PDB file of C-alpha atoms and ligand atoms in Angstrom:
ATOM      1  CA  MET A   1    -174.295 -85.289  28.448  1.00 55.00           C
ATOM      2  CA  ALA A   2    -172.054 -83.918  25.688  1.00 68.00           C
ATOM      3  CA  GLU A   3    -173.371 -84.483  22.187  1.00 79.00           C
ATOM      4  CA  ASP A   4    -171.263 -86.862  20.128  1.00 85.00           C
ATOM      5  CA  PRO A   5    -169.453 -85.267  17.161  1.00 85.00           C
ATOM      6  CA  ALA A   6    -171.370 -87.211  14.470  1.00 87.00           C
ATOM      7  CA  THR A   7    -174.738 -86.096  15.901  1.00 89.00           C
ATOM      8  CA  ARG A   8    -173.569 -82.494  16.025  1.00 89.00           C
ATOM      9  CA  SER A   9    -172.337 -82.632  12.403  1.00 91.00           C
ATOM     10  CA  GLN A  10    -175.714 -84.030  11.355  1.00 91.00           C
ATOM     11  CA  ARG A  11    -177.568 -81.275  13.228  1.00 91.00           C
ATOM     12  CA  VAL A  12    -175.412 -78.560  11.626  1.00 93.00           C
ATOM     13  CA  SER A  13    -176.013 -79.869   8.107  1.00 91.00           C
ATOM     14  CA  THR A  14    -179.759 -80.254   8.720  1.00 90.00           C
ATOM     15  CA  PHE A  15    -179.912 -76.728  10.184  1.00 89.00           C
ATOM     16  CA  TYR A  16    -178.233 -75.153   7.140  1.00 90.00           C
ATOM     17  CA  ASP A  17    -180.052 -77.352   4.610  1.00 87.00           C
ATOM     18  CA  LEU A  18    -183.478 -76.480   6.087  1.00 84.00           C
ATOM     19  CA  MET A  19    -182.816 -72.839   6.932  1.00 85.00           C
ATOM     20  CA  GLY A  20    -181.015 -72.216   3.633  1.00 88.00           C
ATOM     21  CA  THR A  21    -183.722 -70.288   1.787  1.00 87.00           C
ATOM     22  CA  PHE A  22    -184.341 -68.080   4.812  1.00 88.00           C
ATOM     23  CA  LEU A  23    -180.667 -67.459   5.584  1.00 90.00           C
ATOM     24  CA  ASP A  24    -179.885 -66.690   1.934  1.00 91.00           C
ATOM     25  CA  ALA A  25    -182.694 -64.115   1.923  1.00 89.00           C
ATOM     26  CA  VAL A  26    -181.612 -62.475   5.198  1.00 90.00           C
ATOM     27  CA  TYR A  27    -177.822 -62.586   4.792  1.00 92.00           C
ATOM     28  CA  GLY A  28    -177.215 -62.962   1.042  1.00 92.00           C
ATOM     29  CA  ASP A  29    -174.054 -64.887   0.141  1.00 95.00           C
ATOM     30  CA  ASN A  30    -172.289 -63.783   3.323  1.00 97.00           C
ATOM     31  CA  LEU A  31    -173.682 -65.712   6.277  1.00 97.00           C
ATOM     32  CA  HIS A  32    -171.880 -63.528   8.770  1.00 97.00           C
ATOM     33  CA  TYR A  33    -171.763 -60.193  10.562  1.00 97.00           C
ATOM     34  CA  GLY A  34    -170.761 -56.879   9.044  1.00 98.00           C
ATOM     35  CA  TYR A  35    -167.752 -54.754  10.033  1.00 98.00           C
ATOM     36  CA  TRP A  36    -168.167 -50.996  10.522  1.00 98.00           C
ATOM     37  CA  THR A  37    -165.085 -48.830  10.988  1.00 95.00           C
ATOM     38  CA  ASP A  38    -166.651 -46.346  13.479  1.00 91.00           C
ATOM     39  CA  GLU A  39    -169.926 -44.650  14.382  1.00 88.00           C
ATOM     40  CA  HIS A  40    -169.753 -42.373  11.302  1.00 93.00           C
ATOM     41  CA  ASP A  41    -169.502 -45.334   8.925  1.00 94.00           C
ATOM     42  CA  GLN A  42    -172.652 -45.333   6.790  1.00 94.00           C
ATOM     43  CA  ALA A  43    -172.126 -48.766   5.195  1.00 97.00           C
ATOM     44  CA  THR A  44    -175.176 -50.971   4.689  1.00 96.00           C
ATOM     45  CA  MET A  45    -175.155 -54.529   6.088  1.00 96.00           C
ATOM     46  CA  PRO A  46    -174.119 -56.074   2.708  1.00 96.00           C
ATOM     47  CA  GLN A  47    -171.310 -53.521   2.342  1.00 97.00           C
ATOM     48  CA  ALA A  48    -170.171 -54.109   5.916  1.00 98.00           C
ATOM     49  CA  GLN A  49    -170.208 -57.888   5.326  1.00 98.00           C
ATOM     50  CA  GLU A  50    -167.913 -57.450   2.318  1.00 98.00           C
ATOM     51  CA  ARG A  51    -165.735 -55.213   4.504  1.00 98.00           C
ATOM     52  CA  LEU A  52    -165.324 -58.062   6.994  1.00 98.00           C
ATOM     53  CA  ASN A  53    -164.299 -60.346   4.108  1.00 98.00           C
ATOM     54  CA  ASP A  54    -161.720 -57.724   3.103  1.00 98.00           C
ATOM     55  CA  GLU A  55    -160.401 -57.403   6.666  1.00 98.00           C
ATOM     56  CA  ILE A  56    -159.831 -61.162   6.600  1.00 98.00           C
ATOM     57  CA  ALA A  57    -158.356 -61.175   3.069  1.00 98.00           C
ATOM     58  CA  ALA A  58    -155.809 -58.548   4.133  1.00 98.00           C
ATOM     59  CA  ARG A  59    -154.703 -60.719   7.076  1.00 98.00           C
ATOM     60  CA  LEU A  60    -154.272 -63.979   5.130  1.00 98.00           C
ATOM     61  CA  GLY A  61    -151.031 -62.790   3.533  1.00 97.00           C
ATOM     62  CA  VAL A  62    -151.661 -64.536   0.182  1.00 98.00           C
ATOM     63  CA  GLY A  63    -151.500 -63.578  -3.489  1.00 98.00           C
ATOM     64  CA  ALA A  64    -151.797 -65.104  -6.964  1.00 97.00           C
ATOM     65  CA  GLY A  65    -150.612 -68.712  -7.056  1.00 96.00           C
ATOM     66  CA  ASP A  66    -151.272 -69.302  -3.341  1.00 98.00           C
ATOM     67  CA  ARG A  67    -153.959 -71.659  -2.003  1.00 98.00           C
ATOM     68  CA  VAL A  68    -156.490 -70.739   0.659  1.00 98.00           C
ATOM     69  CA  LEU A  69    -158.844 -73.007   2.619  1.00 98.00           C
ATOM     70  CA  ASP A  70    -162.180 -71.556   3.758  1.00 98.00           C
ATOM     71  CA  ILE A  71    -163.239 -73.759   6.676  1.00 98.00           C
ATOM     72  CA  GLY A  72    -167.054 -73.658   7.002  1.00 98.00           C
ATOM     73  CA  CYS A  73    -167.660 -71.765   3.765  1.00 98.00           C
ATOM     74  CA  GLY A  74    -171.453 -71.362   3.691  1.00 97.00           C
ATOM     75  CA  THR A  75    -172.505 -70.518   0.146  1.00 97.00           C
ATOM     76  CA  GLY A  76    -168.998 -69.201  -0.557  1.00 98.00           C
ATOM     77  CA  GLY A  77    -169.463 -65.402  -0.549  1.00 98.00           C
ATOM     78  CA  PRO A  78    -166.304 -64.838   1.520  1.00 98.00           C
ATOM     79  CA  THR A  79    -164.339 -67.454  -0.475  1.00 98.00           C
ATOM     80  CA  ARG A  80    -165.176 -65.786  -3.779  1.00 98.00           C
ATOM     81  CA  ARG A  81    -164.461 -62.285  -2.469  1.00 98.00           C
ATOM     82  CA  ILE A  82    -161.079 -63.430  -1.125  1.00 98.00           C
ATOM     83  CA  ALA A  83    -160.242 -65.158  -4.435  1.00 97.00           C
ATOM     84  CA  HIS A  84    -161.105 -61.948  -6.337  1.00 96.00           C
ATOM     85  CA  ARG A  85    -159.204 -59.693  -3.928  1.00 96.00           C
ATOM     86  CA  THR A  86    -156.024 -61.734  -3.571  1.00 97.00           C
ATOM     87  CA  GLY A  87    -155.833 -63.683  -6.854  1.00 97.00           C
ATOM     88  CA  ALA A  88    -155.332 -66.870  -4.807  1.00 98.00           C
ATOM     89  CA  GLU A  89    -156.958 -70.246  -5.475  1.00 98.00           C
ATOM     90  CA  ALA A  90    -159.415 -71.397  -2.839  1.00 98.00           C
ATOM     91  CA  ASP A  91    -161.112 -74.490  -1.503  1.00 98.00           C
ATOM     92  CA  GLY A  92    -164.174 -74.169   0.679  1.00 98.00           C
ATOM     93  CA  ILE A  93    -165.708 -76.860   2.869  1.00 98.00           C
ATOM     94  CA  SER A  94    -169.085 -77.029   4.591  1.00 97.00           C
ATOM     95  CA  LEU A  95    -171.171 -79.735   6.218  1.00 96.00           C
ATOM     96  CA  SER A  96    -174.222 -78.658   4.221  1.00 95.00           C
ATOM     97  CA  GLY A  97    -174.595 -80.308   0.807  1.00 95.00           C
ATOM     98  CA  ARG A  98    -177.060 -77.599  -0.186  1.00 94.00           C
ATOM     99  CA  GLN A  99    -174.492 -74.891   0.558  1.00 96.00           C
ATOM    100  CA  VAL A 100    -171.716 -76.690  -1.319  1.00 97.00           C
ATOM    101  CA  ASP A 101    -173.904 -77.104  -4.437  1.00 97.00           C
ATOM    102  CA  ARG A 102    -174.990 -73.468  -4.320  1.00 96.00           C
ATOM    103  CA  ALA A 103    -171.417 -72.273  -3.715  1.00 97.00           C
ATOM    104  CA  ASN A 104    -170.137 -74.203  -6.765  1.00 98.00           C
ATOM    105  CA  GLU A 105    -172.975 -72.808  -8.906  1.00 97.00           C
ATOM    106  CA  LEU A 106    -172.238 -69.215  -7.865  1.00 96.00           C
ATOM    107  CA  ALA A 107    -168.492 -69.673  -8.471  1.00 97.00           C
ATOM    108  CA  ALA A 108    -169.239 -70.965 -11.986  1.00 97.00           C
ATOM    109  CA  GLU A 109    -171.539 -67.991 -12.655  1.00 96.00           C
ATOM    110  CA  GLU A 110    -168.678 -65.657 -11.737  1.00 94.00           C
ATOM    111  CA  GLY A 111    -166.209 -67.577 -13.907  1.00 94.00           C
ATOM    112  CA  LEU A 112    -164.230 -68.588 -10.821  1.00 95.00           C
ATOM    113  CA  ASP A 113    -164.720 -72.348 -11.067  1.00 90.00           C
ATOM    114  CA  ARG A 114    -161.151 -72.997 -12.234  1.00 93.00           C
ATOM    115  CA  ARG A 115    -159.750 -71.284  -9.141  1.00 97.00           C
ATOM    116  CA  VAL A 116    -162.386 -71.974  -6.485  1.00 98.00           C
ATOM    117  CA  ARG A 117    -163.904 -75.328  -5.469  1.00 98.00           C
ATOM    118  CA  PHE A 118    -166.330 -76.350  -2.751  1.00 98.00           C
ATOM    119  CA  THR A 119    -166.589 -79.758  -1.098  1.00 98.00           C
ATOM    120  CA  ARG A 120    -168.734 -81.275   1.625  1.00 97.00           C
ATOM    121  CA  ALA A 121    -166.463 -82.070   4.572  1.00 98.00           C
ATOM    122  CA  ASP A 122    -166.040 -81.782   8.321  1.00 97.00           C
ATOM    123  CA  ALA A 123    -163.611 -79.248   9.793  1.00 98.00           C
ATOM    124  CA  THR A 124    -162.398 -81.878  12.273  1.00 97.00           C
ATOM    125  CA  ASP A 125    -161.516 -84.352   9.492  1.00 97.00           C
ATOM    126  CA  LEU A 126    -160.319 -82.427   6.441  1.00 98.00           C
ATOM    127  CA  PRO A 127    -159.979 -84.313   3.129  1.00 98.00           C
ATOM    128  CA  PHE A 128    -156.617 -82.700   2.274  1.00 98.00           C
ATOM    129  CA  PRO A 129    -153.008 -83.865   2.674  1.00 98.00           C
ATOM    130  CA  ASP A 130    -150.614 -82.205   5.147  1.00 98.00           C
ATOM    131  CA  ASP A 131    -149.104 -78.836   4.098  1.00 97.00           C
ATOM    132  CA  SER A 132    -151.683 -78.238   1.316  1.00 97.00           C
ATOM    133  CA  PHE A 133    -152.538 -74.573   1.950  1.00 98.00           C
ATOM    134  CA  ASP A 134    -150.780 -71.219   2.283  1.00 98.00           C
ATOM    135  CA  ALA A 135    -153.560 -69.809   4.484  1.00 98.00           C
ATOM    136  CA  ALA A 136    -156.894 -70.735   6.046  1.00 98.00           C
ATOM    137  CA  LEU A 137    -159.865 -68.906   7.501  1.00 98.00           C
ATOM    138  CA  ALA A 138    -162.807 -69.838   9.686  1.00 98.00           C
ATOM    139  CA  LEU A 139    -165.528 -67.197   9.668  1.00 98.00           C
ATOM    140  CA  GLU A 140    -168.273 -67.765  12.270  1.00 98.00           C
ATOM    141  CA  VAL A 141    -167.836 -71.535  12.086  1.00 98.00           C
ATOM    142  CA  LEU A 142    -166.230 -72.685  15.335  1.00 98.00           C
ATOM    143  CA  VAL A 143    -169.331 -71.498  17.183  1.00 96.00           C
ATOM    144  CA  HIS A 144    -170.888 -74.724  15.855  1.00 96.00           C
ATOM    145  CA  VAL A 145    -167.959 -76.984  16.680  1.00 96.00           C
ATOM    146  CA  PRO A 146    -167.815 -78.424  20.216  1.00 93.00           C
ATOM    147  CA  ASP A 147    -164.250 -79.744  19.823  1.00 94.00           C
ATOM    148  CA  LYS A 148    -162.513 -76.590  18.628  1.00 96.00           C
ATOM    149  CA  THR A 149    -159.094 -78.047  19.400  1.00 97.00           C
ATOM    150  CA  ALA A 150    -159.731 -80.884  16.893  1.00 97.00           C
ATOM    151  CA  ALA A 151    -160.623 -78.318  14.197  1.00 98.00           C
ATOM    152  CA  LEU A 152    -157.594 -76.146  15.023  1.00 98.00           C
ATOM    153  CA  ILE A 153    -155.237 -79.138  14.881  1.00 98.00           C
ATOM    154  CA  GLU A 154    -156.673 -80.092  11.464  1.00 98.00           C
ATOM    155  CA  ALA A 155    -156.185 -76.506  10.207  1.00 98.00           C
ATOM    156  CA  HIS A 156    -152.603 -76.644  11.473  1.00 98.00           C
ATOM    157  CA  ARG A 157    -151.990 -79.972   9.718  1.00 98.00           C
ATOM    158  CA  VAL A 158    -153.159 -78.803   6.277  1.00 98.00           C
ATOM    159  CA  LEU A 159    -151.294 -75.462   6.449  1.00 98.00           C
ATOM    160  CA  ARG A 160    -147.702 -75.233   5.301  1.00 98.00           C
ATOM    161  CA  PRO A 161    -145.172 -74.000   7.885  1.00 97.00           C
ATOM    162  CA  GLY A 162    -145.527 -70.208   8.052  1.00 97.00           C
ATOM    163  CA  GLY A 163    -149.093 -70.374   6.665  1.00 98.00           C
ATOM    164  CA  ARG A 164    -151.639 -68.128   8.350  1.00 98.00           C
ATOM    165  CA  LEU A 165    -154.933 -68.886  10.020  1.00 98.00           C
ATOM    166  CA  VAL A 166    -157.512 -66.112  10.424  1.00 98.00           C
ATOM    167  CA  LEU A 167    -160.446 -66.690  12.769  1.00 98.00           C
ATOM    168  CA  ALA A 168    -163.447 -64.369  12.913  1.00 98.00           C
ATOM    169  CA  GLU A 169    -165.505 -65.783  15.749  1.00 98.00           C
ATOM    170  CA  LEU A 170    -168.004 -65.017  18.473  1.00 98.00           C
ATOM    171  CA  THR A 171    -166.531 -64.854  21.969  1.00 98.00           C
ATOM    172  CA  LEU A 172    -168.107 -65.063  25.398  1.00 98.00           C
ATOM    173  CA  THR A 173    -168.092 -61.712  27.194  1.00 97.00           C
ATOM    174  CA  ARG A 174    -170.684 -62.492  29.902  1.00 96.00           C
ATOM    175  CA  PRO A 175    -171.872 -65.852  31.233  1.00 95.00           C
ATOM    176  CA  MET A 176    -175.125 -67.034  29.650  1.00 96.00           C
ATOM    177  CA  GLY A 177    -178.114 -67.342  31.977  1.00 95.00           C
ATOM    178  CA  PRO A 178    -180.305 -70.491  31.965  1.00 95.00           C
ATOM    179  CA  GLU A 179    -182.760 -69.125  29.362  1.00 95.00           C
ATOM    180  CA  GLN A 180    -179.913 -68.052  27.088  1.00 95.00           C
ATOM    181  CA  GLN A 181    -178.281 -71.471  27.499  1.00 94.00           C
ATOM    182  CA  ARG A 182    -181.565 -73.122  26.581  1.00 94.00           C
ATOM    183  CA  ILE A 183    -181.917 -71.087  23.375  1.00 94.00           C
ATOM    184  CA  TRP A 184    -178.290 -71.567  22.410  1.00 93.00           C
ATOM    185  CA  SER A 185    -178.114 -75.320  22.961  1.00 90.00           C
ATOM    186  CA  GLY A 186    -181.515 -75.801  21.292  1.00 88.00           C
ATOM    187  CA  MET A 187    -179.655 -74.944  18.060  1.00 89.00           C
ATOM    188  CA  PRO A 188    -176.472 -76.639  16.874  1.00 92.00           C
ATOM    189  CA  MET A 189    -174.353 -74.078  18.733  1.00 93.00           C
ATOM    190  CA  SER A 190    -171.609 -74.385  21.341  1.00 92.00           C
ATOM    191  CA  THR A 191    -171.021 -71.787  24.023  1.00 92.00           C
ATOM    192  CA  PRO A 192    -168.048 -69.816  22.711  1.00 96.00           C
ATOM    193  CA  PRO A 193    -164.871 -69.397  24.767  1.00 97.00           C
ATOM    194  CA  THR A 194    -163.690 -65.953  25.850  1.00 98.00           C
ATOM    195  CA  ALA A 195    -161.216 -64.238  23.499  1.00 98.00           C
ATOM    196  CA  GLU A 196    -158.403 -65.121  25.933  1.00 98.00           C
ATOM    197  CA  ALA A 197    -159.419 -68.782  26.022  1.00 97.00           C
ATOM    198  CA  TYR A 198    -159.629 -68.890  22.198  1.00 97.00           C
ATOM    199  CA  THR A 199    -156.159 -67.418  21.945  1.00 98.00           C
ATOM    200  CA  GLY A 200    -154.857 -70.125  24.301  1.00 98.00           C
ATOM    201  CA  GLN A 201    -156.530 -72.870  22.265  1.00 98.00           C
ATOM    202  CA  VAL A 202    -155.030 -71.548  19.017  1.00 98.00           C
ATOM    203  CA  ARG A 203    -151.585 -71.406  20.623  1.00 98.00           C
ATOM    204  CA  ASP A 204    -151.986 -74.922  22.071  1.00 97.00           C
ATOM    205  CA  ALA A 205    -152.772 -76.257  18.578  1.00 97.00           C
ATOM    206  CA  GLY A 206    -149.260 -75.179  17.516  1.00 96.00           C
ATOM    207  CA  PHE A 207    -149.797 -71.649  16.172  1.00 98.00           C
ATOM    208  CA  GLU A 208    -147.931 -68.427  16.898  1.00 98.00           C
ATOM    209  CA  ILE A 209    -150.325 -65.566  17.560  1.00 98.00           C
ATOM    210  CA  ILE A 210    -149.857 -62.545  15.275  1.00 98.00           C
ATOM    211  CA  GLU A 211    -152.822 -60.371  16.245  1.00 98.00           C
ATOM    212  CA  VAL A 212    -155.891 -60.538  18.480  1.00 98.00           C
ATOM    213  CA  LEU A 213    -158.335 -57.761  17.578  1.00 98.00           C
ATOM    214  CA  ASP A 214    -161.410 -57.271  19.736  1.00 98.00           C
ATOM    215  CA  ALA A 215    -163.874 -56.435  16.938  1.00 98.00           C
ATOM    216  CA  SER A 216    -166.988 -56.435  19.163  1.00 97.00           C
ATOM    217  CA  GLU A 217    -167.745 -52.748  18.559  1.00 97.00           C
ATOM    218  CA  HIS A 218    -167.036 -53.041  14.825  1.00 98.00           C
ATOM    219  CA  VAL A 219    -169.679 -55.755  14.336  1.00 97.00           C
ATOM    220  CA  ARG A 220    -172.286 -54.517  16.835  1.00 96.00           C
ATOM    221  CA  ARG A 221    -174.613 -52.961  14.239  1.00 96.00           C
ATOM    222  CA  SER A 222    -175.115 -56.424  12.724  1.00 96.00           C
ATOM    223  CA  HIS A 223    -177.695 -57.190  15.438  1.00 94.00           C
ATOM    224  CA  ARG A 224    -180.058 -54.418  14.403  1.00 93.00           C
ATOM    225  CA  ALA A 225    -179.406 -55.041  10.698  1.00 94.00           C
ATOM    226  CA  THR A 226    -180.306 -58.724  11.151  1.00 93.00           C
ATOM    227  CA  ARG A 227    -183.553 -57.885  12.970  1.00 92.00           C
ATOM    228  CA  GLU A 228    -184.519 -55.505  10.162  1.00 92.00           C
ATOM    229  CA  ALA A 229    -183.684 -58.036   7.447  1.00 91.00           C
ATOM    230  CA  VAL A 230    -185.673 -60.768   9.238  1.00 89.00           C
ATOM    231  CA  ALA A 231    -188.718 -58.450   9.495  1.00 88.00           C
ATOM    232  CA  GLN A 232    -188.463 -57.646   5.782  1.00 87.00           C
ATOM    233  CA  GLN A 233    -188.079 -61.250   4.675  1.00 84.00           C
ATOM    234  CA  ARG A 234    -190.955 -62.509   6.794  1.00 79.00           C
ATOM    235  CA  GLU A 235    -193.410 -61.095   4.281  1.00 77.00           C
ATOM    236  CA  GLN A 236    -191.598 -62.278   1.198  1.00 81.00           C
ATOM    237  CA  LEU A 237    -190.841 -65.816   2.323  1.00 81.00           C
ATOM    238  CA  SER A 238    -194.263 -66.908   3.508  1.00 77.00           C
ATOM    239  CA  GLY A 239    -194.724 -68.660   0.149  1.00 77.00           C
ATOM    240  CA  SER A 240    -191.542 -70.731   0.604  1.00 77.00           C
ATOM    241  CA  TYR A 241    -192.184 -71.938   4.145  1.00 78.00           C
ATOM    242  CA  GLY A 242    -195.818 -71.415   5.127  1.00 81.00           C
ATOM    243  CA  PRO A 243    -196.679 -69.148   8.077  1.00 82.00           C
ATOM    244  CA  ARG A 244    -196.061 -71.579  10.960  1.00 84.00           C
ATOM    245  CA  VAL A 245    -192.645 -72.793   9.855  1.00 83.00           C
ATOM    246  CA  LEU A 246    -191.656 -69.278   8.809  1.00 85.00           C
ATOM    247  CA  ARG A 247    -192.497 -68.028  12.300  1.00 86.00           C
ATOM    248  CA  GLN A 248    -190.347 -70.787  13.842  1.00 86.00           C
ATOM    249  CA  VAL A 249    -187.449 -70.183  11.486  1.00 84.00           C
ATOM    250  CA  SER A 250    -187.408 -66.418  11.970  1.00 87.00           C
ATOM    251  CA  ASN A 251    -187.853 -66.698  15.745  1.00 90.00           C
ATOM    252  CA  ALA A 252    -184.906 -69.101  15.849  1.00 88.00           C
ATOM    253  CA  VAL A 253    -182.685 -66.522  14.133  1.00 88.00           C
ATOM    254  CA  LEU A 254    -183.975 -63.672  16.337  1.00 92.00           C
ATOM    255  CA  ASP A 255    -183.498 -65.676  19.544  1.00 93.00           C
ATOM    256  CA  LEU A 256    -179.915 -66.517  18.654  1.00 93.00           C
ATOM    257  CA  GLN A 257    -179.350 -62.878  17.806  1.00 93.00           C
ATOM    258  CA  SER A 258    -180.643 -61.714  21.180  1.00 94.00           C
ATOM    259  CA  VAL A 259    -178.341 -64.123  23.039  1.00 95.00           C
ATOM    260  CA  ALA A 260    -175.398 -62.934  20.926  1.00 95.00           C
ATOM    261  CA  GLU A 261    -176.257 -59.303  21.588  1.00 95.00           C
ATOM    262  CA  SER A 262    -176.333 -59.714  25.349  1.00 95.00           C
ATOM    263  CA  CYS A 263    -173.470 -62.165  26.016  1.00 96.00           C
ATOM    264  CA  LEU A 264    -171.138 -62.362  23.050  1.00 97.00           C
ATOM    265  CA  GLY A 265    -168.351 -60.282  21.573  1.00 98.00           C
ATOM    266  CA  TYR A 266    -166.277 -60.870  18.480  1.00 98.00           C
ATOM    267  CA  VAL A 267    -162.628 -61.559  17.820  1.00 98.00           C
ATOM    268  CA  LEU A 268    -160.533 -61.309  14.695  1.00 98.00           C
ATOM    269  CA  LEU A 269    -157.553 -63.502  15.461  1.00 98.00           C
ATOM    270  CA  THR A 270    -154.568 -63.965  13.139  1.00 98.00           C
ATOM    271  CA  ALA A 271    -152.041 -66.723  13.774  1.00 98.00           C
ATOM    272  CA  ARG A 272    -149.301 -68.493  11.898  1.00 98.00           C
ATOM    273  CA  ARG A 273    -148.191 -72.090  11.759  1.00 97.00           C
ATOM    274  CA  SER A 274    -144.758 -72.137  13.331  1.00 88.00           C
ATOM    275  CA  GLY A 275    -141.788 -73.184  11.225  1.00 75.00           C
ATOM    276  CA  ARG A 276    -139.948 -71.894   8.173  1.00 60.00           C
ATOM    277  CA  ASP A 277    -141.914 -69.938   5.511  1.00 57.00           C
TER     278      ASP A 277
HETATM  279  N1  SAH B   1    -168.145 -68.736   6.708  1.00 97.90           N
HETATM  280  C1  SAH B   1    -169.376 -68.653   5.960  1.00 97.90           C
HETATM  281  C2  SAH B   1    -170.514 -69.455   6.595  1.00 97.90           C
HETATM  282  C3  SAH B   1    -170.818 -69.155   8.053  1.00 97.90           C
HETATM  283  S1  SAH B   1    -172.215 -70.117   8.611  1.00 97.90           S
HETATM  284  C4  SAH B   1    -169.777 -67.215   5.796  1.00 97.90           C
HETATM  285  O1  SAH B   1    -169.305 -66.402   6.583  1.00 97.90           O
HETATM  286  O2  SAH B   1    -170.561 -66.911   4.896  1.00 97.90           O
HETATM  287  C5  SAH B   1    -171.413 -71.482   9.407  1.00 97.90           C
HETATM  288  C6  SAH B   1    -170.824 -72.483   8.447  1.00 97.90           C
HETATM  289  O3  SAH B   1    -170.034 -73.386   9.193  1.00 97.90           O
HETATM  290  C7  SAH B   1    -171.818 -73.335   7.663  1.00 97.90           C
HETATM  291  O4  SAH B   1    -171.410 -73.395   6.335  1.00 97.90           O
HETATM  292  C8  SAH B   1    -171.677 -74.733   8.302  1.00 97.90           C
HETATM  293  O5  SAH B   1    -171.922 -75.811   7.419  1.00 97.90           O
HETATM  294  C9  SAH B   1    -170.226 -74.682   8.668  1.00 97.90           C
HETATM  295  N2  SAH B   1    -169.822 -75.654   9.689  1.00 97.90           N
HETATM  296  C10 SAH B   1    -170.226 -75.747  10.971  1.00 97.90           C
HETATM  297  N3  SAH B   1    -169.627 -76.791  11.590  1.00 97.90           N
HETATM  298  C11 SAH B   1    -168.807 -77.365  10.668  1.00 97.90           C
HETATM  299  C12 SAH B   1    -167.918 -78.475  10.675  1.00 97.90           C
HETATM  300  N4  SAH B   1    -167.748 -79.230  11.763  1.00 97.90           N
HETATM  301  N5  SAH B   1    -167.259 -78.759   9.536  1.00 97.90           N
HETATM  302  C13 SAH B   1    -167.419 -78.018   8.419  1.00 97.90           C
HETATM  303  N6  SAH B   1    -168.238 -76.954   8.353  1.00 97.90           N
HETATM  304  C14 SAH B   1    -168.930 -76.630   9.456  1.00 97.90           C
END
C-alpha cells in the first residue's frame, strides 16, 4: 500500500534529524554528490560538491536583486554558495527542523542572514504566495517525495512566469531487484523515474524544458568518495552514537549508496515556467 504523504514527511524529518550528526560529518554542508568534469579532474569530494552547486547556480539565470527558492535545502550549503555566487536573495525549505536551525546559524556566521532565510516546510505545500521567486532548485530532494507532480506544481506556482527550475536528481537506469527495493523502501526513499519520465513530469507540470543533461558519469566518483568518508567517520563518531547505532547508521548510508551505484544515474534538468519574462 502506498504510504500517505504525512507519514512520509514525518519519516523524512526523523531520518534527517537522527542522522544529522553522521551526515554532517560525511558530507559537510553539502548533502549531495560531487561533479567531476572528466577522468583527469583531480577535485576532492568537497570541491566537486561545490562544483555541482556552481553548475546549478549557472543554470538558474539569476543575479543581484533576484529571489531563489532552494526546495529541500539540507543545512543550506548549496543555498549559501548560490547566494554568494549570484548575489541573489534565497529562501531554503526543509522538513527537518534540525537542518533549518543549523542552516540559519551557518548563514548568520557567514553574514548572509539578511539575504538568506531557512524555514521548515513541505515541498508539496509551500508557504509562499504565487509568483514569489525568479528561480528554484531541488538538489537530491525529489528522491524522497512520492508525489513528484505535487512538488513540481508547487514549484511552478511560486515561480514567476519565465522563472527557471533546476533539478539535480537521481534517475532510474536499471530496474531495482527485490533486495534493492527492500533497502530503498526501508528508508524514506521513492524509486526514481527514468530521466525521460522525469522530463515528462516536469513538462506536464507546466514547464518548458531548456536542457536535460545526463550527468551520471560526472557524479560517479561520489560513490567511492562516500564509502571512504563513511569509513573515516566511523572511528570519529563512535562517541556521538555508540557502536551499535553507529553501525546501523553507517550501514544505512552504505546500503543506499550501493543501490544507487548499481541502478541509478543522475540528471541535471533545467526548465522554465512558461509565460512572459
Ligand atoms: N539539497 C540539499 C539537501 C539534500 S538532502 C543539499 O544538497 O545539501 C534531502 C533534503 O530534502 C533534506 O533537507 C530533506 O529534509 C528534504 N526533503 C525531502 N522531502 C521533502 C519535502 N517533502 N519537503 C521539503 N523538503 C524535503
